[in-house]
């Protein structure tokens, strides 16, 4: 049995917990044991029958085999992931039983694969990624580390999303397009052209609203 601590206890962390519990009910050997969160108001509370066991730094004193960061914000999630890696932590993968994943897909540690996600053949998913509910990833795509694909996002085949990228609810990325590192694609946006690093893109078709360094 792999005992998993969830870093965070907010809404996204509870989604992670539910996915882990559903996987456990489906005979996965991964079992969530509780949450860690720095919010004093959450200490001692229970969500989905799992306790908030303490603050984030308490993980070093609580028995566990692996962790997963249950925070939606990419930069905060990346920071906590990298600190935990420096401390020698192992990272669980939370995969909902309803997900459809091709047999040759590679998935990095600390990743959440939510309900009804579809990942097509030849795809690589980085570390500490969120593939939210009903997202689909086309064949031979590469999703970088610390990425968040929101609910109902669809990518065509051979798409690349750079590290730290975010695609909002219902976003669509056309085949063979690249979304740069730490770029933001707004909800409902259709990405028809490549997106440079650090850009904000919105609309149908997508247009660049802001580039790196602009306010």
XYZ file of C-alpha atoms in Angstrom:
215
model
C 0.000 0.000 0.000
C 1.310 3.434 -0.978
C 0.271 6.017 1.624
C -0.105 9.440 0.012
C -0.122 12.873 1.632
C -1.887 15.664 -0.251
C -0.274 19.099 0.003
C -3.126 21.564 0.251
C -6.667 21.112 1.533
C -8.710 23.440 -0.666
C -11.045 22.635 -3.521
C -8.418 21.250 -5.887
C -6.835 19.146 -3.146
C -10.235 17.632 -2.453
C -10.570 16.786 -6.148
C -7.199 15.018 -5.926
C -8.398 13.159 -2.842
C -11.568 12.030 -4.588
C -9.594 10.732 -7.567
C -7.254 8.803 -5.258
C -10.180 7.359 -3.304
C -11.959 6.303 -6.491
C -8.752 4.665 -7.717
C -8.355 2.863 -4.390
C -11.913 1.567 -4.602
C -10.968 0.263 -8.042
C -8.148 -1.845 -6.557
C -5.299 0.674 -6.819
C -2.723 0.240 -4.054
C -2.566 4.032 -3.547
C -4.376 5.301 -0.445
C -4.631 8.984 0.570
C -4.071 9.451 4.303
C -4.827 13.166 4.664
C -4.010 16.756 3.795
C -1.422 19.303 4.882
C -2.263 23.008 4.687
C -0.909 26.199 6.255
C -4.382 27.745 6.728
C -5.041 27.735 10.503
C -8.807 27.597 9.914
C -8.486 24.190 8.246
C -6.497 22.452 10.954
C -8.325 19.424 12.349
C -11.072 19.520 9.724
C -12.070 16.589 7.520
C -12.856 16.649 3.798
C -14.099 13.500 2.065
C -13.515 11.809 5.435
C -9.777 12.565 5.263
C -8.209 14.731 7.991
C -6.097 17.847 7.737
C -3.082 16.478 9.580
C -1.055 19.658 9.975
C 0.884 22.312 8.107
C 2.913 21.831 4.945
C 6.232 21.481 6.760
C 4.802 18.730 8.963
C 5.126 16.210 6.108
C 8.627 15.375 7.321
C 7.139 14.106 10.584
C 4.130 12.165 9.246
C 4.435 8.595 7.980
C 3.837 8.382 4.241
C 5.262 6.838 1.092
C 4.556 9.559 -1.474
C 2.988 12.973 -1.896
C 1.001 14.877 -4.489
C 0.564 18.649 -4.569
C -3.137 19.503 -4.566
C -2.930 23.172 -5.560
C -4.268 24.537 -8.832
C -1.971 27.565 -9.168
C 0.914 26.464 -11.390
C 3.669 28.510 -9.772
C 2.750 27.579 -6.214
C 2.341 23.934 -7.197
C 5.744 23.962 -8.904
C 7.435 25.596 -5.906
C 6.052 23.016 -3.480
C 6.896 20.173 -5.851
C 10.497 21.304 -6.242
C 10.954 21.774 -2.493
C 9.584 18.288 -1.854
C 11.919 16.861 -4.497
C 14.898 18.484 -2.767
C 13.748 16.764 0.417
C 13.817 13.391 -1.335
C 10.063 12.852 -1.582
C 8.465 10.370 -3.968
C 5.474 11.538 -6.010
C 2.223 9.694 -6.581
C 0.133 9.777 -9.753
C -3.603 10.283 -9.188
C -5.540 8.673 -12.038
C -9.328 8.386 -12.076
C -10.626 4.947 -13.133
C -12.730 6.507 -15.903
C -9.679 7.935 -17.698
C -8.741 6.361 -21.041
C -4.974 6.252 -21.499
C -3.149 4.650 -24.420
C -0.778 1.891 -23.385
C 2.405 3.691 -24.437
C 1.709 7.027 -22.743
C 4.422 8.244 -20.338
C 3.209 10.128 -17.244
C 5.435 11.988 -14.785
C 5.124 11.792 -11.017
C 2.808 14.106 -9.117
C 0.319 14.321 -11.984
C -3.480 14.383 -11.640
C -5.546 12.684 -14.340
C -9.146 13.553 -13.534
C -12.401 11.853 -14.506
C -13.039 11.144 -18.216
C -9.638 12.346 -19.418
C -8.458 10.784 -22.701
C -4.759 10.575 -23.618
C -3.927 9.253 -27.079
C -0.939 7.118 -28.152
C 2.619 8.392 -28.278
C 2.010 11.163 -25.749
C 4.324 12.276 -22.941
C 2.899 14.008 -19.865
C 5.399 15.802 -17.622
C 5.630 15.962 -13.854
C 3.214 17.730 -11.528
C 0.630 18.224 -14.281
C -3.133 18.709 -13.926
C -5.276 17.154 -16.643
C -8.665 18.285 -15.419
C -12.053 16.677 -15.971
C -12.818 15.519 -19.542
C -9.656 17.003 -21.053
C -8.361 15.180 -24.134
C -4.792 15.095 -25.427
C -4.169 14.139 -29.046
C -1.662 11.582 -30.278
C 2.092 12.173 -30.027
C 1.685 15.324 -27.990
C 4.060 16.557 -25.307
C 2.658 18.248 -22.205
C 5.436 19.835 -20.143
C 5.829 19.775 -16.379
C 3.699 21.938 -14.045
C 1.041 22.431 -16.749
C -2.696 22.762 -16.077
C -5.165 21.784 -18.794
C -8.574 22.857 -17.515
C -11.866 20.954 -17.742
C -12.929 20.146 -21.288
C -9.689 21.246 -22.947
C -8.977 19.477 -26.241
C -5.679 19.311 -28.077
C -5.087 17.959 -31.546
C -2.266 15.588 -32.362
C 1.417 16.527 -32.061
C 0.728 19.508 -29.812
C 3.363 20.811 -27.406
C 2.514 22.720 -24.230
C 5.584 24.157 -22.513
C 6.428 23.935 -18.825
C 4.083 25.912 -16.597
C 1.513 26.485 -19.332
C -2.163 26.975 -18.521
C -5.155 26.325 -20.781
C -8.522 27.432 -19.402
C -11.862 25.640 -19.474
C -12.881 24.503 -22.942
C -9.748 25.716 -24.698
C -8.891 24.058 -28.023
C -5.382 23.697 -29.462
C -5.189 22.797 -33.134
C -2.860 19.992 -34.284
C 0.908 20.577 -34.399
C 0.715 23.857 -32.510
C 3.019 24.905 -29.675
C 1.960 26.746 -26.525
C 5.051 28.273 -24.923
C 6.410 27.982 -21.420
C 4.271 29.714 -18.776
C 1.776 30.908 -21.377
C -1.901 31.356 -20.535
C -4.679 30.350 -22.921
C -8.014 31.791 -21.826
C -11.203 29.793 -21.361
C -12.880 28.898 -24.654
C -9.934 30.070 -26.759
C -9.104 28.427 -30.093
C -5.326 28.246 -30.558
C -4.766 28.333 -34.320
C -1.156 29.621 -34.294
C 1.845 28.967 -32.068
C 1.857 30.840 -28.756
C 5.190 32.337 -27.600
C 6.593 31.855 -24.118
C 4.845 33.878 -21.435
C 2.022 35.139 -23.648
C -1.663 35.501 -22.772
C -3.980 34.402 -25.587
C -7.771 34.791 -25.743
C -10.597 34.588 -28.260
C -11.736 32.656 -31.334
C -9.421 32.525 -33.099
C -6.904 33.169 -30.343
C -5.073 36.491 -30.350
C -2.197 37.581 -28.149
C -3.477 39.888 -25.440
C -0.152 40.292 -23.654
C 3.454 39.198 -24.091
C 6.179 38.537 -21.541
C 7.029 41.675 -19.592
C 3.962 43.640 -20.679
C 1.409 44.947 -18.185
